[in-house]
Structures are given as structure tokens and as C-alpha cells.
Amino acid sequence: MTVVVGGGVIGLLSTYLLASAGQEVVLLEAGEAGREASWAGGGIVSPLYPWRYSPAVTALAHWSQDYYPQLGQTLLRQTGIDPEVYATGLYWLDLQDEDEALAWAERQGRALYPVPLEQVRAAVPALGDGFSRAVFMPGVANVRNPRLLAALREALQRMPNVRVVEHSPVGALIQEGRRVVGVRTAEGEWRGEQVVMAAGAWSAALLAPLGLELPVKPMKGQMILYKCAEDFLPSMVLAKRRYAIPRRDGHILVGSTLEDVGFDKAPTEDALESLKATAVELLPALANSEVVKHWAGLRPGSPDGVPYIGAVSGFDGLWLNCGHFRNGLVLAPASCQLLADLMLGRKPSIDPAPYAPGQRLGH
């Protein structure tokens, strides 16, 4: 049996892929599955500024972007819940490093090109006046992450070889010699041949008693939500590290902050006002709209945003899939496929070397 610790998108999808290959899996979640960072994010299926990341992040992002439409279709077919993978394209406005972005796109063979502002205004009539330049990447999708998480959870509920145990915080990993053989919870022990750590911002604290220093810490992000007409915002728009994301039914997400405040995830009035100002700068008509919802989540911040995926040397049976920082939803399909490939002894779909915990963990 495999024990997966953490029920965010990484834990849910890792469980789904391992179980689909015939593994017996128990997934343990401290709260409700899919209600932390994965639920709180915006769901853009691209890093905000993909050219600013290392090739390690780019490799996972491109694989995942290509895979998301079929994942959405498969989950809809299996569960009746539509994750709404919605290809709208993305406009970056007044990019400071536009030349670097265009050079990156040419090297990577990705469509990204400047567009005249009149063309942007024709495509996005609600856009504010305060912008002078734009670049566009067609085909970029967003996924309705709460529905993706609900679909994954429902898919797992239907699998006879999976058990999802919620409200069951893991207190400690169980070691026998140098082997990790399970986890301890308030209700008792869960033992397995493998333990997968996919607990996001909480992973470091669970690994620390083993003498492992995982440089992953919580980074708070706050978002707000509006409800508009279905055709109000046809494409995603991004300026000054803030973005507006349309859902198919007219909901508009505006985000997000980036705050280093530990495990405090209370929404704040300051952030609300800042996000509303961003919303009105991007889309002035939102000045007359009520904020439907305001929330916060804790991203698993990591150096350079490169996740830790693979076996932990010196600790047989322990595997990591954590530290995705701002890109958990973006990178989840590739990250979880890579983990499953490694755990099942298959040829990896992506070169595993950049993500191997190995020398990247402190002892």
C-alpha cells in the first residue's frame, strides 16, 4: 500500500494516477480534501511570467498545458463534474521585459506576440485606458480549480483501491531503521511500502523530525471574486503581477497578493482594497460591482519555484511531491505523472534530474 500525505491537487492527482495503475492507496488530509492552496488559486494553466522561470519549471508547465484538456474531459466523463478547462488566451500589458519574453517564446516554439492596443480593446472592450503595450499568448487556458478538485475527489471515491481519510492530520512519519514505513495520526497508524509527502506548505514541518531540511514555507495569497455577464471578459489579462481571470459563467477572479506571514491565512482589509484597486485599473466597470467573495491561501514557497519530486536518498520508502510555490495547479499533471512513473518503475515522461530531492535537501 502507498500512503499519500496531503489532499491538495498534488496529493489527489498523485493518488489518482497511482491507483489508476493498480496501486492500493490511502490519502490522508488534515482538513477537507482540496480546500487549501489548490482551492484558493486562480487556475491559470501557465506560470504568470513563464520566461522568468528555469527550464525545470518550463518542462513541467509545457507538459501539463498540453495534457490539461484531456484530463478535464476524462474527469468529466468519469464523474459528471466538469473542471472547465477554458482556453481564453492571455494578454500581458505593459511588460517591462517584453523583449526577453518574445525571445523565450521563439526559443521554446510557443506562440507569443505583440498586438496593437486597438486590437486588444476590440477583443476585451472592458479593458481600462491606462495601458500602452500588449503581448498575447493564444490558447492559454484556465481551469476552474474548485471543480477540478471536486472531480478528482469524486473519481477517487469511485475507485475500490483508494481510501480518502479527511480531518486526519499526520503527526509524524514512522521509521524503522532508515526506512519510512508509515505515518502516525490521532486515530492510529497507517502503514505502507511507500509514503508520499504532498502536504504543500506543511511538508517541511513533517520532514524536520527526520533531520531533513526542506526549504518550503507558506506564502500567503489573497484573491477576490466578482460576478459579471458571461461575455464581460473574453480573455485573461495581466499587468503589474496582478491578473483577472474569467470563468465561463461570468465569474471574474482578481488576484493576487504575495505575503510572507507564516501560517496566517486570514483575509485582510488592506489586501481587499488593493485587489479592488487592481480590478478597477484593469476593468473599470468593476467599480460598480460588488465583491462576491474574498479569500486567502498558503502557497508552498520554494527556491526558484522548482518542486521536489522523487525518492529521498537515505530514507527508503519516502517520496516527495511538494514545493510547487505559485504553480501547483499549473505543474500538477506533469509533476504527478513523473512521480507515478518513478514509483512504478516506468520510463519517466520528463527528465527527473532537476526535481530529485538528493542534494537539494539539507541534512
mmCIF file of C-alpha atoms in Angstrom, residues 7 27-33 35 153 164-170 185-187 190:
data_model
loop_
_atom_site.group_PDB
_atom_site.id
_atom_site.type_symbol
_atom_site.label_atom_id
_atom_site.label_comp_id
_atom_site.label_asym_id
_atom_site.label_seq_id
_atom_site.Cartn_x
_atom_site.Cartn_y
_atom_site.Cartn_z
ATOM 1 C CA GLY A 7 -5.157 16.217 -0.232
ATOM 2 C CA LEU A 27 -4.800 9.554 1.112
ATOM 3 C CA LEU A 28 -4.679 11.449 4.419
ATOM 4 C CA GLU A 29 -5.782 15.079 4.620
ATOM 5 C CA ALA A 30 -5.623 17.282 7.718
ATOM 6 C CA GLY A 31 -8.813 19.151 6.793
ATOM 7 C CA GLU A 32 -11.109 18.696 3.797
ATOM 8 C CA ALA A 33 -9.527 17.466 0.586
ATOM 9 C CA ARG A 35 -9.603 23.173 0.387
ATOM 10 C CA ARG A 153 -12.077 13.666 -5.171
ATOM 11 C CA VAL A 164 -9.608 9.102 1.326
ATOM 12 C CA VAL A 165 -9.393 9.963 5.031
ATOM 13 C CA GLU A 166 -10.169 13.590 5.838
ATOM 14 C CA HIS A 167 -9.784 15.534 9.112
ATOM 15 C CA SER A 168 -6.826 13.314 9.912
ATOM 16 C CA PRO A 169 -3.659 15.384 10.434
ATOM 17 C CA VAL A 170 -0.426 13.414 10.271
ATOM 18 C CA THR A 185 -2.291 10.205 13.255
ATOM 19 C CA ALA A 186 -4.505 10.847 16.282
ATOM 20 C CA GLU A 187 -6.678 7.891 15.198
ATOM 21 C CA TRP A 190 -1.236 3.948 8.614
#
